[in-house]
Amino acid sequence: MPPLIEVTHPKGIYLPEADLWLDPHFGVKRAFVSHAHSDHVARHDLTFCSEITHQLMVARKTAKKSGTVVSPELREVFEWEGWELRLLPAGHIIGSAMLHLTRKTDGATLLYTGDYKLRQGLSAERCGLMQADTLIMETTFGLPKYRFPPLREVRAAMHEFVEQTLVAGAVPVLLGYSLGKAQELLRALHGLGVPVMVHPSIAQMTEVVLPHLGELPEWRLFDAARAQGHALIFPPNAARSPELRRLGRCRFAMASGWALDPSAKFRYGVDEVFPLSDHADHPELLETVQIVQPRRIYLVHGSTREFAAELRSLGHDARALGAVDQLELLF
């Protein structure tokens, strides 16, 4: 049995044998970037990421102009300095990827999930796991109370909210961050027969990934003068914008995994919340461990200590890794 690949946490997740950082918040020599959300992207000399993530980084101007980007095809082996790298679909947002590493000298393996979910969403490729000796996994929703309902139920509730709001003569506004959740909301509204308007930041991200999305409803850029009769999709930070205030009566709904918390409506100041998340819930986290069958587990983000204790009670070598906390993006 080969020794485990060393994992350290000086100020982020670092693999010293490979001289490789995993989703660092700051610029480094060599890094793997799992997806294009702002809390996972920085300007590095060498970046490993998926091609879609690279395109999104360029669109967001978060890629280092003088840096090198390597984007292996998903699931294909990429040999690099004594290592075999595989990027696996993470299911988090479009373009998101996990990193699977194999040390060629002895076959030791490591899987870094980044942000992920096992459930099949509407806009991202379904997650694909591989067995590994070491597992580094996120635990944003690592408490047993976080169990998301089926997507079809959430989608039906969203459709009902939109239809009832329009019947009442108001404008339905669905809130989700510009990359990932907004495209999921667009896909969720397909088939409802209601035209959609989106915030400019959402339009920009959607245009980048449009070739990779499935069927969408009729959608266009937000125009306050023509917004009546449309469903709107806006990022949360634009929910109180002057443009929306001029529309008159609006009803707001937040799409977030935190909708399962009883205080979610009050916390976000909205009329409705929908538990639509880009992250794995508690049952999926347990399922991940069963599939990967790791010898050691490192946990990052969210309820790391609680989930580590639960895994240890089940016989696993599990530990919280540092105090990594990603920005809350209304997951």
mmCIF file of N, CA and C in Angstrom, residues 169-171 223-228 241-251:
data_model
loop_
_atom_site.group_PDB
_atom_site.id
_atom_site.type_symbol
_atom_site.label_atom_id
_atom_site.label_comp_id
_atom_site.label_asym_id
_atom_site.label_seq_id
_atom_site.Cartn_x
_atom_site.Cartn_y
_atom_site.Cartn_z
ATOM 1 N N GLY A 169 -50.910 40.328 -11.219
ATOM 2 C CA GLY A 169 -50.518 41.602 -11.815
ATOM 3 C C GLY A 169 -49.171 42.117 -11.368
ATOM 4 N N ALA A 170 -48.373 41.262 -10.760
ATOM 5 C CA ALA A 170 -47.040 41.659 -10.290
ATOM 6 C C ALA A 170 -45.966 41.042 -11.189
ATOM 7 N N VAL A 171 -44.730 41.419 -10.930
ATOM 8 C CA VAL A 171 -43.593 40.907 -11.705
ATOM 9 C C VAL A 171 -42.806 39.930 -10.834
ATOM 10 N N ASP A 223 -35.396 44.988 -19.761
ATOM 11 C CA ASP A 223 -35.864 46.286 -20.249
ATOM 12 C C ASP A 223 -37.057 46.668 -19.387
ATOM 13 N N ALA A 224 -36.862 47.640 -18.502
ATOM 14 C CA ALA A 224 -37.910 47.997 -17.546
ATOM 15 C C ALA A 224 -39.207 48.390 -18.233
ATOM 16 N N ALA A 225 -39.122 49.014 -19.390
ATOM 17 C CA ALA A 225 -40.323 49.480 -20.087
ATOM 18 C C ALA A 225 -41.176 48.327 -20.600
ATOM 19 N N ARG A 226 -40.585 47.141 -20.742
ATOM 20 C CA ARG A 226 -41.314 45.997 -21.298
ATOM 21 C C ARG A 226 -41.350 44.803 -20.351
ATOM 22 N N ALA A 227 -41.090 45.044 -19.087
ATOM 23 C CA ALA A 227 -40.930 43.935 -18.148
ATOM 24 C C ALA A 227 -42.239 43.275 -17.739
ATOM 25 N N GLN A 228 -43.350 43.981 -17.823
ATOM 26 C CA GLN A 228 -44.628 43.387 -17.438
ATOM 27 C C GLN A 228 -44.886 42.133 -18.274
ATOM 28 N N SER A 241 -32.341 47.334 -6.892
ATOM 29 C CA SER A 241 -31.876 48.333 -7.852
ATOM 30 C C SER A 241 -32.998 49.296 -8.223
ATOM 31 N N PRO A 242 -32.675 50.530 -8.608
ATOM 32 C CA PRO A 242 -33.695 51.500 -9.017
ATOM 33 C C PRO A 242 -34.544 51.007 -10.183
ATOM 34 N N GLU A 243 -33.943 50.229 -11.081
ATOM 35 C CA GLU A 243 -34.696 49.720 -12.235
ATOM 36 C C GLU A 243 -35.869 48.856 -11.790
ATOM 37 N N LEU A 244 -35.642 48.023 -10.784
ATOM 38 C CA LEU A 244 -36.726 47.173 -10.295
ATOM 39 C C LEU A 244 -37.755 47.981 -9.517
ATOM 40 N N ARG A 245 -37.300 48.969 -8.790
ATOM 41 C CA ARG A 245 -38.245 49.788 -8.021
ATOM 42 C C ARG A 245 -39.237 50.493 -8.944
ATOM 43 N N ARG A 246 -38.781 50.873 -10.124
ATOM 44 C CA ARG A 246 -39.656 51.583 -11.057
ATOM 45 C C ARG A 246 -40.739 50.675 -11.656
ATOM 46 N N LEU A 247 -40.614 49.389 -11.466
ATOM 47 C CA LEU A 247 -41.611 48.468 -12.033
ATOM 48 C C LEU A 247 -42.905 48.456 -11.236
ATOM 49 N N GLY A 248 -42.850 48.979 -10.041
ATOM 50 C CA GLY A 248 -44.041 48.914 -9.205
ATOM 51 C C GLY A 248 -44.020 47.657 -8.363
ATOM 52 N N ARG A 249 -45.051 46.868 -8.458
ATOM 53 C CA ARG A 249 -45.167 45.698 -7.594
ATOM 54 C C ARG A 249 -44.366 44.519 -8.148
ATOM 55 N N CYS A 250 -43.414 44.053 -7.343
ATOM 56 C CA CYS A 250 -42.624 42.860 -7.667
ATOM 57 C C CYS A 250 -42.728 41.871 -6.508
ATOM 58 N N ARG A 251 -42.610 40.604 -6.833
ATOM 59 C CA ARG A 251 -42.487 39.568 -5.801
ATOM 60 C C ARG A 251 -41.151 38.872 -6.028
#
